XYZ file of C-alpha atoms in Angstrom:
285
model
C -0.086 0.074 0.017
C 2.652 2.472 0.964
C 4.404 1.926 -2.386
C 1.312 2.569 -4.241
C 0.762 5.952 -2.180
C 4.366 6.729 -3.290
C 3.716 6.328 -6.804
C 0.696 7.836 -6.966
C 2.160 10.897 -5.164
C 4.983 11.299 -7.507
C 2.522 10.970 -10.609
C 0.317 13.470 -9.334
C 3.642 15.985 -8.675
C 4.384 15.742 -12.334
C 0.804 16.050 -13.604
C -0.164 19.060 -11.749
C 3.338 20.590 -11.085
C 5.379 19.932 -14.145
C 7.858 22.927 -14.028
C 9.418 23.551 -10.887
C 6.804 25.278 -8.621
C 5.864 25.242 -5.312
C 5.142 21.485 -4.032
C 6.430 19.685 -0.978
C 6.625 15.632 -0.794
C 7.853 14.129 1.960
C 9.784 17.235 2.565
C 9.312 20.799 3.768
C 9.421 23.984 1.589
C 11.625 27.170 1.965
C 9.328 29.351 4.004
C 11.814 31.852 5.412
C 10.327 31.602 9.005
C 14.122 31.307 10.297
C 16.064 34.825 9.887
C 19.346 33.214 9.978
C 17.873 31.465 6.592
C 16.053 33.575 4.671
C 13.860 32.446 1.698
C 15.211 32.115 -1.571
C 14.149 34.872 -4.562
C 15.886 33.300 -7.886
C 15.787 29.743 -7.186
C 13.327 27.516 -5.782
C 14.342 25.532 -2.799
C 13.398 22.473 -0.939
C 14.247 21.807 2.740
C 15.079 18.231 3.302
C 14.920 17.247 6.921
C 18.045 15.247 7.152
C 18.540 12.034 8.683
C 20.421 8.576 8.288
C 20.482 6.604 5.069
C 22.393 3.649 3.343
C 25.002 5.556 0.964
C 26.493 3.120 -1.947
C 25.945 0.488 -4.226
C 23.265 -1.311 -2.020
C 21.888 -3.672 -4.985
C 25.661 -4.523 -5.926
C 24.927 -4.128 -9.563
C 27.319 -2.437 -11.960
C 30.560 -3.535 -10.200
C 31.726 -0.851 -9.279
C 34.249 -0.858 -6.329
C 34.275 2.841 -5.734
C 30.289 2.730 -4.411
C 31.775 0.167 -1.595
C 31.337 -0.449 1.277
C 27.647 0.528 1.898
C 27.747 2.382 4.647
C 25.046 4.581 6.730
C 25.532 7.575 6.746
C 23.847 11.061 8.686
C 23.098 14.362 6.797
C 22.180 17.478 9.057
C 19.085 19.036 7.285
C 20.029 21.360 4.126
C 18.053 23.309 1.384
C 18.580 21.966 -2.058
C 17.348 23.566 -5.381
C 14.095 22.028 -7.123
C 15.737 21.744 -10.156
C 19.016 21.996 -11.841
C 20.416 25.669 -12.195
C 18.890 26.925 -15.684
C 20.666 29.130 -18.257
C 18.062 32.186 -17.110
C 19.025 31.886 -13.977
C 23.010 31.539 -14.669
C 23.012 34.533 -16.990
C 21.269 36.678 -14.209
C 23.987 35.941 -11.786
C 27.192 35.839 -13.938
C 25.973 38.113 -17.024
C 27.028 35.095 -19.805
C 25.764 32.076 -21.182
C 28.485 29.264 -21.753
C 26.081 26.497 -22.697
C 26.345 24.513 -25.999
C 22.804 23.931 -26.190
C 21.048 27.104 -25.927
C 17.414 28.361 -27.163
C 15.294 27.760 -24.411
C 15.752 29.820 -21.046
C 14.877 26.664 -18.770
C 17.173 24.476 -20.162
C 20.226 23.866 -17.555
C 23.339 25.650 -17.926
C 26.164 23.451 -18.842
C 29.632 23.558 -20.407
C 30.803 24.582 -16.924
C 34.078 23.763 -14.788
C 33.749 23.511 -11.397
C 35.581 26.828 -10.562
C 32.891 28.373 -12.612
C 30.156 26.189 -10.483
C 31.401 27.655 -7.195
C 32.183 31.221 -8.537
C 28.150 30.992 -9.535
C 27.209 30.179 -6.085
C 29.152 33.225 -4.490
C 27.438 35.265 -7.521
C 24.177 34.147 -6.638
C 24.660 34.381 -3.042
C 25.512 38.098 -3.485
C 22.647 38.569 -5.684
C 20.460 37.454 -2.870
C 22.202 39.267 -0.234
C 23.502 36.043 1.750
C 26.880 35.210 2.993
C 29.258 33.519 0.346
C 30.285 30.161 0.949
C 33.453 30.455 -1.003
C 36.845 31.772 -0.947
C 40.065 31.560 -3.118
C 38.559 30.676 -5.815
C 40.928 32.906 -7.948
C 43.806 31.356 -6.292
C 42.431 27.959 -7.589
C 42.413 26.917 -3.661
C 39.065 26.864 -2.666
C 37.766 26.538 0.760
C 33.757 26.079 2.027
C 32.453 27.996 4.829
C 29.837 25.349 5.416
C 28.281 27.590 8.465
C 27.420 30.261 5.739
C 23.644 30.831 4.440
C 24.823 31.175 1.079
C 24.873 28.697 -2.161
C 27.301 26.252 -2.431
C 27.531 22.716 -4.205
C 26.182 19.525 -2.683
C 28.480 16.925 -0.937
C 28.289 13.669 -2.266
C 26.317 12.321 0.645
C 23.956 15.283 0.513
C 23.472 14.533 -3.423
C 22.607 10.688 -2.686
C 20.409 11.187 0.201
C 18.455 14.011 -2.430
C 18.445 11.411 -5.193
C 17.084 8.418 -3.056
C 14.244 10.424 -1.229
C 14.103 7.321 1.171
C 14.615 4.602 -1.415
C 16.907 1.808 -1.864
C 16.469 0.729 -5.489
C 19.016 1.448 -8.175
C 17.016 4.502 -9.450
C 14.613 6.756 -7.441
C 11.801 5.357 -9.420
C 12.663 1.956 -9.736
C 14.950 -0.606 -10.473
C 14.831 -0.905 -14.629
C 15.491 1.541 -17.561
C 11.593 2.374 -17.933
C 11.643 3.365 -14.472
C 14.451 5.640 -15.230
C 12.978 7.043 -18.162
C 9.992 8.484 -16.086
C 12.421 10.749 -14.322
C 15.325 11.161 -16.228
C 16.784 12.188 -19.515
C 19.392 9.500 -20.667
C 21.242 8.441 -23.772
C 17.715 6.282 -24.315
C 15.423 8.706 -24.458
C 17.132 12.249 -24.662
C 17.357 12.279 -28.445
C 20.930 13.447 -28.118
C 20.094 17.007 -26.465
C 19.369 18.553 -22.998
C 15.946 19.487 -22.009
C 14.336 22.016 -20.068
C 14.000 21.421 -16.334
C 11.244 19.906 -14.732
C 9.784 18.035 -17.892
C 10.419 14.570 -16.062
C 8.397 13.391 -13.179
C 10.104 14.542 -9.693
C 11.483 11.614 -7.320
C 9.945 11.672 -3.773
C 11.415 14.460 -2.222
C 9.742 16.866 -5.259
C 13.225 17.117 -6.886
C 13.436 17.221 -10.613
C 16.460 15.798 -12.967
C 18.091 14.199 -10.386
C 18.821 11.616 -12.689
C 20.131 12.617 -15.941
C 19.535 15.895 -18.036
C 23.206 17.085 -17.140
C 25.956 15.849 -14.770
C 25.672 17.908 -11.500
C 28.825 19.035 -10.034
C 29.445 18.157 -5.848
C 31.977 19.493 -3.600
C 34.262 16.296 -3.026
C 37.108 15.454 -4.350
C 37.266 11.778 -6.022
C 38.570 8.776 -4.284
C 37.982 5.513 -5.212
C 38.497 4.198 -1.493
C 36.590 6.941 0.154
C 34.007 5.145 1.311
C 36.490 3.234 3.595
C 37.692 6.051 5.091
C 34.703 8.676 5.077
C 32.851 10.155 8.331
C 29.538 8.751 8.926
C 28.023 12.062 9.745
C 28.192 14.751 7.004
C 31.091 13.687 4.916
C 32.752 15.817 2.889
C 35.367 13.697 1.276
C 39.198 13.798 1.143
C 40.958 17.035 1.728
C 42.395 16.863 -1.343
C 42.442 15.396 -4.890
C 42.918 15.490 -8.640
C 39.391 15.131 -9.629
C 36.095 16.378 -8.456
C 32.820 14.079 -8.392
C 29.883 14.521 -10.603
C 26.478 13.084 -9.840
C 23.437 12.386 -11.875
C 24.377 10.862 -15.226
C 23.249 13.030 -18.076
C 21.606 12.807 -21.491
C 24.488 11.577 -23.336
C 25.024 8.686 -20.985
C 23.851 5.280 -20.635
C 21.530 3.995 -18.061
C 24.085 2.501 -15.861
C 25.282 6.132 -15.068
C 22.217 7.402 -13.736
C 22.057 5.000 -10.619
C 21.499 7.018 -7.300
C 24.833 5.633 -6.314
C 26.846 5.806 -9.354
C 30.498 7.605 -9.282
C 31.573 6.603 -12.408
C 31.768 10.576 -13.449
C 35.224 12.693 -11.819
C 36.728 15.327 -13.544
C 39.501 17.521 -13.288
C 37.726 20.922 -11.435
C 39.137 22.946 -14.748
C 37.098 20.230 -17.156
C 34.024 21.225 -18.901
C 31.477 19.423 -21.256
C 28.463 19.965 -22.868
C 27.080 17.648 -20.014
C 28.686 19.527 -16.764
C 26.169 21.597 -14.889
C 25.166 21.912 -11.815
C 22.441 22.025 -8.355
C 22.799 24.198 -5.533
C 22.447 23.802 -1.795
C 22.085 25.781 1.162
C 23.197 24.809 5.038
C 20.703 25.193 7.787
C 23.246 26.457 10.684
């Protein structure tokens, strides 16, 4: 019965709220009642209550050792954007559009490197009079103040918690490619291009495009053995590394790259591609 109700709610979300408008499913909305965490103006945020979840390759598929061991992680409450950052918002905050696939304002921004992603977070924070999270961007020695109320990139743990939305299946929508197609754009259904955000169904937290469309930069440095050394509460990955993690798969990648636990995308922070985009979060100090 619970599973049936879940799918009914998820389908209702897609039918009545197809493009990133206010709806709360198993999560709180950004109400702005906390003066330390005023509401966002230019991007819709969803407040997730946090909690414990099993992180990693729960089902053992894909044979990816960097998704093991499966371990229980606890994340504190945080806000996350309901949709990927759009080209329209990126232009508003930075004055430029680096994207390759253009023509529609609601397309996700892409072709950005990690440094551009964190710089955007600071620009959007300044635009909304929030405290920026990042320093050292110009020097390529980026530090993050996780206690600031501005925008930042999600950690891998926050990203997977948000993507899973309480599920333990391959994708938040189920275990097969048909289920993936309900919530995400991938190589099998995208027709070789990105799509406006919010066109697929939302996951159980009311978040769109957690699977597919564009890869989403995370804060963490990549390490194949990170899961054996990570903290169990609010892990933030290794202190240093050569590549940054991207999550979620993209419109140009096969279904297996869209699994909730998949860590197959990691690039040097100066790399940009036609499918490197972003989603933002805010801490709740």
